[in-house]
Short mmCIF file of C-alpha atoms and ligand atoms in Angstrom, two decimals:
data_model
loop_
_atom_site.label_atom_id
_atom_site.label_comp_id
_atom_site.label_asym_id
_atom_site.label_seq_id
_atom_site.Cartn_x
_atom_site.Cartn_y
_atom_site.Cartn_z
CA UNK A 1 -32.28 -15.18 -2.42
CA UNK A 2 -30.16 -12.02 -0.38
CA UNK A 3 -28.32 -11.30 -3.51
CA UNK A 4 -30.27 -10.34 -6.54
CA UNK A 5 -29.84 -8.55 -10.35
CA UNK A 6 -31.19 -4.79 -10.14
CA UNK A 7 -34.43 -4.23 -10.74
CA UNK A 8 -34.42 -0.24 -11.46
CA UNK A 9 -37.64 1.60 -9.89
CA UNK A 10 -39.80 2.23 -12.31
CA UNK A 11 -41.47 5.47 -12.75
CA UNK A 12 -38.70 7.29 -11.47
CA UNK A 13 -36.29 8.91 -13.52
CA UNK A 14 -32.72 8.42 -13.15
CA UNK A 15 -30.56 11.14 -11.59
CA UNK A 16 -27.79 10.42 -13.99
CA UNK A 17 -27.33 8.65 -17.13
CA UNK A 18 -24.35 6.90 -18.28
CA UNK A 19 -25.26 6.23 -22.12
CA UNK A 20 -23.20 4.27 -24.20
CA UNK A 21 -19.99 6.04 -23.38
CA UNK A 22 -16.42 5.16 -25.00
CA UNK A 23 -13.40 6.99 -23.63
CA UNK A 24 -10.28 7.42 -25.53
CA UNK A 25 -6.93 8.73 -24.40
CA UNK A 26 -5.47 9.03 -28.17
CA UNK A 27 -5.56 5.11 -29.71
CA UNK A 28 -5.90 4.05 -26.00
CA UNK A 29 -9.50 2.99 -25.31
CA UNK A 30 -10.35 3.18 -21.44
CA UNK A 31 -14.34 2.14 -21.99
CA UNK A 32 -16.55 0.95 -24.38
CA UNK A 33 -20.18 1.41 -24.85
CA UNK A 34 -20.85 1.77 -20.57
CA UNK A 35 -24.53 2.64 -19.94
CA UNK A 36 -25.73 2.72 -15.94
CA UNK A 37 -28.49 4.45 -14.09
CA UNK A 38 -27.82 6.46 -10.95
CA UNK A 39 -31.04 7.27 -9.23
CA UNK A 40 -31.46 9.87 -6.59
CA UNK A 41 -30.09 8.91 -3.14
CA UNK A 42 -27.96 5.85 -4.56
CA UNK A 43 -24.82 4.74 -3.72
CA UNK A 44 -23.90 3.58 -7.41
CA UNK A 45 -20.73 1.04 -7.17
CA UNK A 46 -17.96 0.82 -10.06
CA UNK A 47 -16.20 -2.07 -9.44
CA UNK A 48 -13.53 -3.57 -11.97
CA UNK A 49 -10.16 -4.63 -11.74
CA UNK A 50 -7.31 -1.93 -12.33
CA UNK A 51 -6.99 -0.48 -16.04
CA UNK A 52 -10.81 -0.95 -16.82
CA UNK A 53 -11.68 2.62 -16.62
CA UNK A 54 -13.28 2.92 -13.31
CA UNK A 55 -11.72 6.37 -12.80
CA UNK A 56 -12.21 7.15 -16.66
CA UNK A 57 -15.76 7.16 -16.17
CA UNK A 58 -15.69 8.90 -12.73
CA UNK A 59 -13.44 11.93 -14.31
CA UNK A 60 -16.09 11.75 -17.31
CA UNK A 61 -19.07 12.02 -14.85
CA UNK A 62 -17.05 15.32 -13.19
CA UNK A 63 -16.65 16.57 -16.58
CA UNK A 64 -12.74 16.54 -17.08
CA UNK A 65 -13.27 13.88 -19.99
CA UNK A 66 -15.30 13.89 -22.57
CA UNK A 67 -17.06 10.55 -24.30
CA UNK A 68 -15.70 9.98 -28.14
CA UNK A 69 -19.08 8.20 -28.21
CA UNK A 70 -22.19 8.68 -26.29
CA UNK A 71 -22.74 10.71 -23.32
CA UNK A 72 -23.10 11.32 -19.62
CA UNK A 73 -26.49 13.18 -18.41
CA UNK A 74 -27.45 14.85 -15.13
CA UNK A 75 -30.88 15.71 -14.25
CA UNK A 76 -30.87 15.45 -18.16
CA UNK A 77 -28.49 17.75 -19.27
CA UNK A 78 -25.45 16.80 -21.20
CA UNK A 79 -21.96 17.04 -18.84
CA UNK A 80 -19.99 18.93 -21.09
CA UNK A 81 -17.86 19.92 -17.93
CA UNK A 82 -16.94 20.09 -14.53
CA UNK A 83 -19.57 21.33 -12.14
CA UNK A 84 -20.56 22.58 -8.97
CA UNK A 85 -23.17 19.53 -8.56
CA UNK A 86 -20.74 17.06 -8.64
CA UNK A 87 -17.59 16.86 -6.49
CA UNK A 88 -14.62 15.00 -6.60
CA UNK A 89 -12.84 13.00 -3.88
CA UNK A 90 -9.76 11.35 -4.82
CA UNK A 91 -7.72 8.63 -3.78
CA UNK A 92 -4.39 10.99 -2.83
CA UNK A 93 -4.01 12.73 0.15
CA UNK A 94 -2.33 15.51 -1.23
CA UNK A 95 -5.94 16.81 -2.96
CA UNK A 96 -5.94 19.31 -0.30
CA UNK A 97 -3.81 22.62 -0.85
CA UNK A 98 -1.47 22.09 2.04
CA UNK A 99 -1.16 26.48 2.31
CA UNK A 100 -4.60 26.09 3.58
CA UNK A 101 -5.97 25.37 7.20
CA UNK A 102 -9.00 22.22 6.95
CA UNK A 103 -11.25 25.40 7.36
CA UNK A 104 -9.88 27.22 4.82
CA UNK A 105 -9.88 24.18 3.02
CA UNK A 106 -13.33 23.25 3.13
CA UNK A 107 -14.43 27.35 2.78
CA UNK A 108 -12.66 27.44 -0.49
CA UNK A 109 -14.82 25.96 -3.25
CA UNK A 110 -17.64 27.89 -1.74
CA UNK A 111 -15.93 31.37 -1.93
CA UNK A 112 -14.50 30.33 -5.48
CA UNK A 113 -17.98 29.29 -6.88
CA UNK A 114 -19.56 32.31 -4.80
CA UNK A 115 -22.12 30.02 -3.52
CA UNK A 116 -22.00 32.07 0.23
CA UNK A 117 -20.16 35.06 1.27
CA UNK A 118 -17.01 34.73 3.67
CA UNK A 119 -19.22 34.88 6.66
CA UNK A 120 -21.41 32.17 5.98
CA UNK A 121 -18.83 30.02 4.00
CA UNK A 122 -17.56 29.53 7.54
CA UNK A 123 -20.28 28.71 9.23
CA UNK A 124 -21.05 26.25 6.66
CA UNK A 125 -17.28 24.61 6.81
CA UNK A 126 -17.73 24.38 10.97
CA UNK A 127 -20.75 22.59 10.54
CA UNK A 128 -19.42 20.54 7.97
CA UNK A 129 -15.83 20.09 9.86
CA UNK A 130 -17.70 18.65 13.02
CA UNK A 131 -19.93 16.31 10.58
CA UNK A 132 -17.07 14.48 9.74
CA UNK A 133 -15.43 14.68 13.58
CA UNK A 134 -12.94 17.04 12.72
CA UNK A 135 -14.10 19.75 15.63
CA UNK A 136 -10.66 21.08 17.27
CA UNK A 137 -8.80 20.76 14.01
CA UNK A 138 -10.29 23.60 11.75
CA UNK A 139 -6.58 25.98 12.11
CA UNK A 140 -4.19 22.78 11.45
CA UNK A 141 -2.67 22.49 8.52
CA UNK A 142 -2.52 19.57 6.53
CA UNK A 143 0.20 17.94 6.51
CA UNK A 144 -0.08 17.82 10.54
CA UNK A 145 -3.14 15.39 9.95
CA UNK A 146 -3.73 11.82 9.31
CA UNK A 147 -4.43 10.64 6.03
CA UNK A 148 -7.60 9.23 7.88
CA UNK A 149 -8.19 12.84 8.56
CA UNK A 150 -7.55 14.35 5.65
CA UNK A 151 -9.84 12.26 3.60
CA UNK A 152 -12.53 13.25 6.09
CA UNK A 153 -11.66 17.56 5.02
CA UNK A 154 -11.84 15.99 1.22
CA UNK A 155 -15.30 14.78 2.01
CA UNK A 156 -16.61 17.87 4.30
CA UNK A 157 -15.56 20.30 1.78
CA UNK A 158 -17.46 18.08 -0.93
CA UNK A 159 -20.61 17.87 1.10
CA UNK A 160 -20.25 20.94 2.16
CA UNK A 161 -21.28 22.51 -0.97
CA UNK A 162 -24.66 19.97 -1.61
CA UNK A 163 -23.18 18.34 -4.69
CA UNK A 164 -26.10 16.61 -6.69
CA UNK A 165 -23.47 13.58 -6.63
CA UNK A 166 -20.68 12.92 -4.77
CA UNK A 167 -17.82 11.10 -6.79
CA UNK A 168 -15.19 9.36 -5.28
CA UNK A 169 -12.60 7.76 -6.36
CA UNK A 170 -11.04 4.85 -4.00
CA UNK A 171 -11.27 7.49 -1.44
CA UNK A 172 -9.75 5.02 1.07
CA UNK A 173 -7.44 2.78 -0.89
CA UNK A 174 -4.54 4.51 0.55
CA UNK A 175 -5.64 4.27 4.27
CA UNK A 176 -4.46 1.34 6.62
CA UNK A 177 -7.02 -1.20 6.83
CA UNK A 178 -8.97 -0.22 10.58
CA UNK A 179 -9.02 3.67 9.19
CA UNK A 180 -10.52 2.51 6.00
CA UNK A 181 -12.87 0.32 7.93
CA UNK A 182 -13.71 3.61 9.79
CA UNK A 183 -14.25 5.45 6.77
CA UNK A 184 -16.60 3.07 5.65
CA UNK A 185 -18.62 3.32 8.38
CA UNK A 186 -18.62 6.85 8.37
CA UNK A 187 -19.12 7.42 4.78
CA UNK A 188 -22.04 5.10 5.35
CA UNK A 189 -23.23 6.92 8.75
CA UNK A 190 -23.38 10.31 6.89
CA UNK A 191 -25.46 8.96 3.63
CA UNK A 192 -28.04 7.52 6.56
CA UNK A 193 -28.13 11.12 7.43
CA UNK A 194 -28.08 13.01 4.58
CA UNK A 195 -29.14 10.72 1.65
CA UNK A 196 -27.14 11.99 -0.95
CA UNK A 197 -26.44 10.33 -3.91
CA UNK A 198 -22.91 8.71 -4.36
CA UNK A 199 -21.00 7.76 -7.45
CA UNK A 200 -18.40 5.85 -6.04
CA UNK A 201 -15.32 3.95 -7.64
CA UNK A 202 -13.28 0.95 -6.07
CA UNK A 203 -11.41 -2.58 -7.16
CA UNK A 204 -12.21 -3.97 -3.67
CA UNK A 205 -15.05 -6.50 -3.81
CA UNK A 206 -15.64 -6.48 0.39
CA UNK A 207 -15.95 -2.41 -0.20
CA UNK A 208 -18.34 -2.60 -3.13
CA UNK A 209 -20.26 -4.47 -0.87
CA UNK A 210 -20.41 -2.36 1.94
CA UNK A 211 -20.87 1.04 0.29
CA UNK A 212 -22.80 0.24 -2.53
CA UNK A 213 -26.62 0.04 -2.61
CA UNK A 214 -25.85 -1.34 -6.16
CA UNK A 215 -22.75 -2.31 -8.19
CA UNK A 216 -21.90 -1.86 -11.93
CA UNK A 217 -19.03 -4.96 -12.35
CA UNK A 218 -16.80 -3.79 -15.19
CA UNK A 219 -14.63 -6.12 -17.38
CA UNK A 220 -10.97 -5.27 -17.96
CA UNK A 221 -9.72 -3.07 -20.46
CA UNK A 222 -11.45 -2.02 -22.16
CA UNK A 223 -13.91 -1.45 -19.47
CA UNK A 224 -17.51 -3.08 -20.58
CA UNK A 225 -20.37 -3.44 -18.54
CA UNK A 226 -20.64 -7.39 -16.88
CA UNK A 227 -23.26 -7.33 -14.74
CA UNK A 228 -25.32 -5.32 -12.48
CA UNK A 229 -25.88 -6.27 -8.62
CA UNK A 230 -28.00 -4.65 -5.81
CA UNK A 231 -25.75 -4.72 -2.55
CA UNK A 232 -28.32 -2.83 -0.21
CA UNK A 233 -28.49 -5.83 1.91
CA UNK A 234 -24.88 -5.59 2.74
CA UNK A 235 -22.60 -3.24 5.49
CA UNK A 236 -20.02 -3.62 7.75
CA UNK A 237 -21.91 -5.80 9.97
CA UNK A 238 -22.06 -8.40 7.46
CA UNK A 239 -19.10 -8.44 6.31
CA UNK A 240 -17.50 -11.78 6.65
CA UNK A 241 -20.99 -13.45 7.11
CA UNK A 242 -22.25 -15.99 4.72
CA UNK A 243 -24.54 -14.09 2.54
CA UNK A 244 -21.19 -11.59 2.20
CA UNK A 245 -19.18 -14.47 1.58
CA UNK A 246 -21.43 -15.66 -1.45
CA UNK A 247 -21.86 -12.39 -2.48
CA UNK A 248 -18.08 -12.10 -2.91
CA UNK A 249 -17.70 -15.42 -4.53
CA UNK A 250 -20.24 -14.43 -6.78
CA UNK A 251 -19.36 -11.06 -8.07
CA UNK A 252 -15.44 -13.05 -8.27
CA UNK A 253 -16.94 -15.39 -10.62
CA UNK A 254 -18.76 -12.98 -12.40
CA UNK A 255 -15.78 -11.13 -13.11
CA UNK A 256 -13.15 -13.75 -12.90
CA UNK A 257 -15.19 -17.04 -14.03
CA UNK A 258 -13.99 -18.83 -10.74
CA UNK A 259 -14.33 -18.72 -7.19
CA UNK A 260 -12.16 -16.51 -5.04
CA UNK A 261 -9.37 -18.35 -2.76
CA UNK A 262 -9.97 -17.74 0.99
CA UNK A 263 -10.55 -14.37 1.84
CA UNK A 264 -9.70 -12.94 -1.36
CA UNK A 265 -11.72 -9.60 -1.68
CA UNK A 266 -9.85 -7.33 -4.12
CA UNK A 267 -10.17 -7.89 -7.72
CA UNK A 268 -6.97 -9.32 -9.29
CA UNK A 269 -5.12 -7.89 -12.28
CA UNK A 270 -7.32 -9.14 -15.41
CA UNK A 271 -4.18 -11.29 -16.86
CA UNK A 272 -5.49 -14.62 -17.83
CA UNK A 273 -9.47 -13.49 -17.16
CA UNK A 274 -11.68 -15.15 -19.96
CA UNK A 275 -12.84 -13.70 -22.43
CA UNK A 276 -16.09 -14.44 -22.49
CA UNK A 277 -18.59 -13.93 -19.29
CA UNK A 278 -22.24 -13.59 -19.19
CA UNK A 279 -23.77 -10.90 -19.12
CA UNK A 280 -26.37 -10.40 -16.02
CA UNK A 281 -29.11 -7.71 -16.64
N1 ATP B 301 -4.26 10.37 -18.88
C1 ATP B 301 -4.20 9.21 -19.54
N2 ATP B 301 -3.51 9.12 -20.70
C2 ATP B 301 -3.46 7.95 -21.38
N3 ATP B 301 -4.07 6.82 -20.98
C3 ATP B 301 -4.75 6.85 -19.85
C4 ATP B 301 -4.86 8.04 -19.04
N4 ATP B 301 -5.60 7.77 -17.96
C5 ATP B 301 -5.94 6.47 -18.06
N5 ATP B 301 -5.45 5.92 -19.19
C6 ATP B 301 -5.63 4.53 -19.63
O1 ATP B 301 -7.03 4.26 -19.68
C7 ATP B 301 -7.29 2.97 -19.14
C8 ATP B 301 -8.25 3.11 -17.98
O2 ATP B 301 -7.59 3.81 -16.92
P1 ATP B 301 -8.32 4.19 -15.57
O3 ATP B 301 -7.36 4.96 -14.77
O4 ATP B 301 -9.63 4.80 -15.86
O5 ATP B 301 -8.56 2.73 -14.94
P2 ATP B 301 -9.01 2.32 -13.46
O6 ATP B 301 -10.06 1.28 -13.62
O7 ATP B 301 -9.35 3.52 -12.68
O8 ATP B 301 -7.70 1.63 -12.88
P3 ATP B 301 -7.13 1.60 -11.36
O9 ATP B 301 -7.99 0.60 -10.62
O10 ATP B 301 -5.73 1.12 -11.52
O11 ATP B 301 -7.22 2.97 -10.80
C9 ATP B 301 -5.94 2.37 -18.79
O12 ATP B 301 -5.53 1.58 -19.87
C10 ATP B 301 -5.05 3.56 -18.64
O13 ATP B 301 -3.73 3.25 -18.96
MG1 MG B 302 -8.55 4.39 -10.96
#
């Protein structure tokens, strides 16, 4: 069968370790008890519908949260804060300083974390500027760019400084439906490049599928771990085939306890969800 429970590699050790962790924002809980694996070169899936603590955990693996109980580990070192081996791209397009050019942009957290001097910050941010397709634009401004565009600066000026992970957060939720589909494939053309590992959140089943190797499937709040899926079988090429189809209809019932309607790819609200839903592992 295409679609199959994770079998981690043995003998490898995981990049980063999610171990039991509960996040509280005062009396609210956001997760409970949420242990995953990310090995080296995997593009990790959280997938959950909204209010389950999908960007909880993400903030917690950058280091801006910390875990009432249990803890995150990279390379096995407690996170105890943010750091420059894992970057942050977020959903809004306004997570670039709009006083900046997209070189300036993308030059910045190298300066700041005096990774390379001025000179070679630059040449870094061309290279990294044309990676994403952005040659011709490194003077403009933001706010003269696309949001298309500007998620592709918020990504350059992430890879550009050689993050152990890459965390993002619905990176293209707020993009129109053909740029997101372009996203995807780029997102996905650069990893076949590059390899890096990728942490990535989203509440769209079809985009689980396509950028995830594997996919953690939280419950709603409080977020709890349901299941765990490999997806490496998937891309944009699939989508819409019937192996994709199942796959959607599965991960829908194993979230939902029914079969999605039609097309249905994004994961509804969690009102009137059961309760309980077995646990794959
Ligand atoms: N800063 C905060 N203060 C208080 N409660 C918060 C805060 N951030 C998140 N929460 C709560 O924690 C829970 C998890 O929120 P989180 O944003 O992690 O969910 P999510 O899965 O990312 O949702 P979405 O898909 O809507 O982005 C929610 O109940 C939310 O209201
Ligand atoms: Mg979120």
């Amino acid at each position: 069968m295409a679609f199959q429970v994770v079998r981690p590699n043995t003998g490898v050790a995981p990049l980063l370790i999610a171990d039991g962790v509960t996040l509280e924002y005062g009396t609210t809980r956001a997760t409970h008890d949420v242990s995953f694996n990310v090995y080296r070169g995997d593009r990790f899936v959280l997938l959950g519908p909204s209010g389950c603590g999908k960007s909880s955990l993400l903030k917690a693996a950058a280091g801006f949260i910390k875990p009432v109980v249990g803890e995150i580990r990279i390379d096995g070192k407690r996170i105890d804060g943010p750091g420059p081996d894992r970057i942050v791209v977020f959903q809004e397009f306004d997570q670039l300083p709009p006083w900046k050019t997209v070189k300036e942009n993308v030059m910045f957290p190298l300066l700041m974390t005096k990774r390379l001097n001025r000179h070679h910050a630059e040449e870094r941010a061309l290279h990294w500027i044309a990676k994403v397709g952005l040659t011709g634009f490194e003077d403009a401004h933001p706010h003269t760019l696309s949001g298309g565009m500007k998620q592709r600066v918020a990504i350059a000026r992430a890879l550009a400084m050689q993050p152990e992970v890459l965390l993002m957060d619905e990176p293209f939720a707020a993009l129109d439906a053909l740029t997101r589909r372009n996203m995807q494939a780029e997102l996905g053309r650069l990893w076949e490049e590059l390899r890096f590992t990728l942490l990535f959140v989203t509440h769209s089943i079809e985009e689980a599928l396509v950028v995830g190797n594997r996919i953690l499937l939280l419950s709603p709040h409080p977020g709890q771990v349901r299941a765990e899926l490999n997806s490496h079988q998937f891309d944009l090429d699939s989508a819409g085939g019937t192996d994709f189809q199942a796959a959607t209809q599965r991960i829908h019932g194993l979230l939902f306890g029914a079969p999605a309607h039609g097309h249905a790819v994004e994961v509804p609200a969690a009102a009137g969800a059961p309760h309980e839903w077995s646990r794959v592992s």
